[in-house]
mmCIF file of C-alpha atoms and ligand atoms in Angstrom:
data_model
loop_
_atom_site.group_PDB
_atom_site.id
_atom_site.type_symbol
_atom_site.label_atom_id
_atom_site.label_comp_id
_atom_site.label_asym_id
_atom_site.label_seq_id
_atom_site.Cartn_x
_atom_site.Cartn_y
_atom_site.Cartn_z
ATOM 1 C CA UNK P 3 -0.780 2.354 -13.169
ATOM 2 C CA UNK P 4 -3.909 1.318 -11.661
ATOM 3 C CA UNK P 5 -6.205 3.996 -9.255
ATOM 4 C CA UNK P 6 -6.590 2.025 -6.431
ATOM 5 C CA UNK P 7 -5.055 -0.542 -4.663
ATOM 6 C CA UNK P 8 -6.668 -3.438 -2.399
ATOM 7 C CA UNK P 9 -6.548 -2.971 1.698
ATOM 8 C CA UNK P 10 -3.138 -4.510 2.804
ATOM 9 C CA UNK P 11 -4.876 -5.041 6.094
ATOM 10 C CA UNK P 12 -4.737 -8.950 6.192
ATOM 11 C CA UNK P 13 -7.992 -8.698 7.853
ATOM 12 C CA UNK P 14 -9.729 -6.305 6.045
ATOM 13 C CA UNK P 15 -11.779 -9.160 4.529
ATOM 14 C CA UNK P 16 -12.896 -10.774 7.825
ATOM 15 C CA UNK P 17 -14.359 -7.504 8.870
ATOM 16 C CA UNK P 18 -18.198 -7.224 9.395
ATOM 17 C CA UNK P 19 -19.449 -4.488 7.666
ATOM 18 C CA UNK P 20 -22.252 -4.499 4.907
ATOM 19 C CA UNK P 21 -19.921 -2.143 2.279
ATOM 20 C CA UNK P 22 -17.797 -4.688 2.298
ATOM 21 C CA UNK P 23 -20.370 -7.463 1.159
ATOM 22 C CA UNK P 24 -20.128 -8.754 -2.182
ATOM 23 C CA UNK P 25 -21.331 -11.533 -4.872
ATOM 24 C CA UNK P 26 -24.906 -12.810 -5.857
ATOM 25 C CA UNK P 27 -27.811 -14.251 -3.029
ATOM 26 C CA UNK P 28 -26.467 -17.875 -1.978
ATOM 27 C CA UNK P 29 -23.050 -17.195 -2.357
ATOM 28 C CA UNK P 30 -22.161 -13.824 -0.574
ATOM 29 C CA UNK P 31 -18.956 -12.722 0.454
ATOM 30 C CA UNK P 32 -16.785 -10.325 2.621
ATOM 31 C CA UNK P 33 -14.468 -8.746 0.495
ATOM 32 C CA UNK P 34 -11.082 -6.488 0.580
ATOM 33 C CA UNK P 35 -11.831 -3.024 0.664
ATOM 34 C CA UNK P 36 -10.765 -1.301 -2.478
ATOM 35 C CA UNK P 37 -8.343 2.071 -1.807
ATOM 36 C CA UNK P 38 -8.491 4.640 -4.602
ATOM 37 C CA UNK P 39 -5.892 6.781 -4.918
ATOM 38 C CA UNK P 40 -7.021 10.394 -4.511
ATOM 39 C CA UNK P 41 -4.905 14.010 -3.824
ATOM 40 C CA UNK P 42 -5.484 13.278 0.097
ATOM 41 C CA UNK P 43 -3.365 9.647 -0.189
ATOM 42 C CA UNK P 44 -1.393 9.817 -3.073
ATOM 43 C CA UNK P 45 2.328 9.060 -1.735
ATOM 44 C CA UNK P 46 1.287 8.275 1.695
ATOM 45 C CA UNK P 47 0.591 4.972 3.003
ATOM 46 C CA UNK P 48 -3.095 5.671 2.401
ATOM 47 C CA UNK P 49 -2.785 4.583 -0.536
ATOM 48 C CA UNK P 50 -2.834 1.076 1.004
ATOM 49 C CA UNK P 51 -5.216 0.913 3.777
ATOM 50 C CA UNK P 52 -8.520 1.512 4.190
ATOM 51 C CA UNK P 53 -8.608 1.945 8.085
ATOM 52 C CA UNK P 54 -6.202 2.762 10.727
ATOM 53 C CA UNK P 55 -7.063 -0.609 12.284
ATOM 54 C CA UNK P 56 -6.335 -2.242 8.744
ATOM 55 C CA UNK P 57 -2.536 -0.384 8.772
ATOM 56 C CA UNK P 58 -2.557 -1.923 12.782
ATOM 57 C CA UNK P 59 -3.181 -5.375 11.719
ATOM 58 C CA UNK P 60 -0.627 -4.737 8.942
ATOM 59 C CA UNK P 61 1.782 -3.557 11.025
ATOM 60 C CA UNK P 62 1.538 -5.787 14.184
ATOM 61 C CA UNK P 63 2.076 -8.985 11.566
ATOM 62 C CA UNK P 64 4.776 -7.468 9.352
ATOM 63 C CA UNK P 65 6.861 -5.162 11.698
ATOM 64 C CA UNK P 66 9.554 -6.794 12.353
ATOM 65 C CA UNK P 67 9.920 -7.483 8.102
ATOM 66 C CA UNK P 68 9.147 -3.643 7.706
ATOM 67 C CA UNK P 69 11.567 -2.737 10.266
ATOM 68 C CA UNK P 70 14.465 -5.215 7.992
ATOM 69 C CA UNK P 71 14.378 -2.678 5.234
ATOM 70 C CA UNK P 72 15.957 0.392 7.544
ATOM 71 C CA UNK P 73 16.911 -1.035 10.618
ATOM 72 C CA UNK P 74 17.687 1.593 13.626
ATOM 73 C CA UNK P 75 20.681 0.596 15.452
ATOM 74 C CA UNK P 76 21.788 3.549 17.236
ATOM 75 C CA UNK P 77 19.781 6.702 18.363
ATOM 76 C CA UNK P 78 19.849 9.936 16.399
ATOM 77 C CA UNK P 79 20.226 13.151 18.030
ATOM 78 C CA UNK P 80 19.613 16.909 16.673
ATOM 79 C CA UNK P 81 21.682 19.511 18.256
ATOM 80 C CA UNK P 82 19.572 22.353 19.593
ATOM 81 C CA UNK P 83 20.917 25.830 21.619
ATOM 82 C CA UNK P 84 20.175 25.538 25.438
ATOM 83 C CA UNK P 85 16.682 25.721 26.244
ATOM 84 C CA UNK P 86 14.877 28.651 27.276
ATOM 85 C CA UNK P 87 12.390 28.879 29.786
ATOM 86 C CA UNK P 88 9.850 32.155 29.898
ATOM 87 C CA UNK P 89 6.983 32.513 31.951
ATOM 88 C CA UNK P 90 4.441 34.503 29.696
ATOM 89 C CA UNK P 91 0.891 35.973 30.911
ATOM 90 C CA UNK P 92 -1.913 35.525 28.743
ATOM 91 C CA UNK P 93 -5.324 37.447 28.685
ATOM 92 C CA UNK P 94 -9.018 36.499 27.504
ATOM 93 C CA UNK P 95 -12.562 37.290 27.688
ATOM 94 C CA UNK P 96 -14.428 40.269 25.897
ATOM 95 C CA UNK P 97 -12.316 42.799 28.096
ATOM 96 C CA UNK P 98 -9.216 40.306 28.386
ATOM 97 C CA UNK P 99 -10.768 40.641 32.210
ATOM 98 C CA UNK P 100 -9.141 37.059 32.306
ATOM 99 C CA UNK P 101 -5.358 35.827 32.275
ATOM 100 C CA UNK P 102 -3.272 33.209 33.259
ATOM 101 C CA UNK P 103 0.446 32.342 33.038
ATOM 102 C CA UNK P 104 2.163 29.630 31.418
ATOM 103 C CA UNK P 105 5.570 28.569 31.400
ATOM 104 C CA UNK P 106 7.153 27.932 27.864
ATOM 105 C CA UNK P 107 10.098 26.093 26.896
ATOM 106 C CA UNK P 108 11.799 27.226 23.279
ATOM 107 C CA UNK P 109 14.010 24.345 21.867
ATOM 108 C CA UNK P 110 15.495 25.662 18.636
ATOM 109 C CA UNK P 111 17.982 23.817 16.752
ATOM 110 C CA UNK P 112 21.464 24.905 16.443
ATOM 111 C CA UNK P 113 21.878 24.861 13.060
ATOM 112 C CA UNK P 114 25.889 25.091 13.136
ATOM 113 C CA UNK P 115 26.692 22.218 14.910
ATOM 114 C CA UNK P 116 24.414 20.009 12.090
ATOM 115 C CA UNK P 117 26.106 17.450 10.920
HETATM 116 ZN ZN1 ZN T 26 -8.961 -2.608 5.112
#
């Protein structure tokens, strides 16, 4: 298997940036950036792009193609207890001479009504 993979973003090539400039003086091109896989993107879809705006592009022309391979056709739901609300005071400053309070909300799961 090969360590790196070319941009999937189907502009990546028309992008104007001089580290993507390639070939000999006459007959210079913009080319695909080149991924390598590394122990940050291995087995994430970094792997594939070389810019969030690349995985955009990707995405805004191939959604609906993605979305074909595990289409969502009803909502999921997680059961959780009954939330609780708990107004907590919280100090800070060298002599906690400083506080505030802030109003939480716990949401825990209910683990025996998972399905
Ligand atoms: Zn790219």
């Amino acid at each position: 298997m090969s360590d790196f993979n070319w941009c999937h973003g189907p502009q990546c090539h028309e992008k104007h940036t001089v580290d993507r400039v390639r070939g000999v003086k006459g007959s210079k091109v913009l080319r695909t950036r080149k991924v390598k896989t590394n122990q940050w993107n291995r087995n994430t879809q970094w792997e594939f792009f070389c810019s969030n705006h690349c995985q955009n592009d990707f995405w805004n022309k191939h959604a609906r193609d993605i979305v074909a391979i595990a289409p969502r056709t009803e909502c999921l739901e997680t059961p959780i207890h009954d939330p609780k609300r708990t107004t907590n005071t919280y100090t800070y400053g060298m002599n906690d001479q400083y506080s505030y309070n802030r109003t939480e909300t716990k949401i825990e799961v209910d683990e025996t009504r998972q399905s």
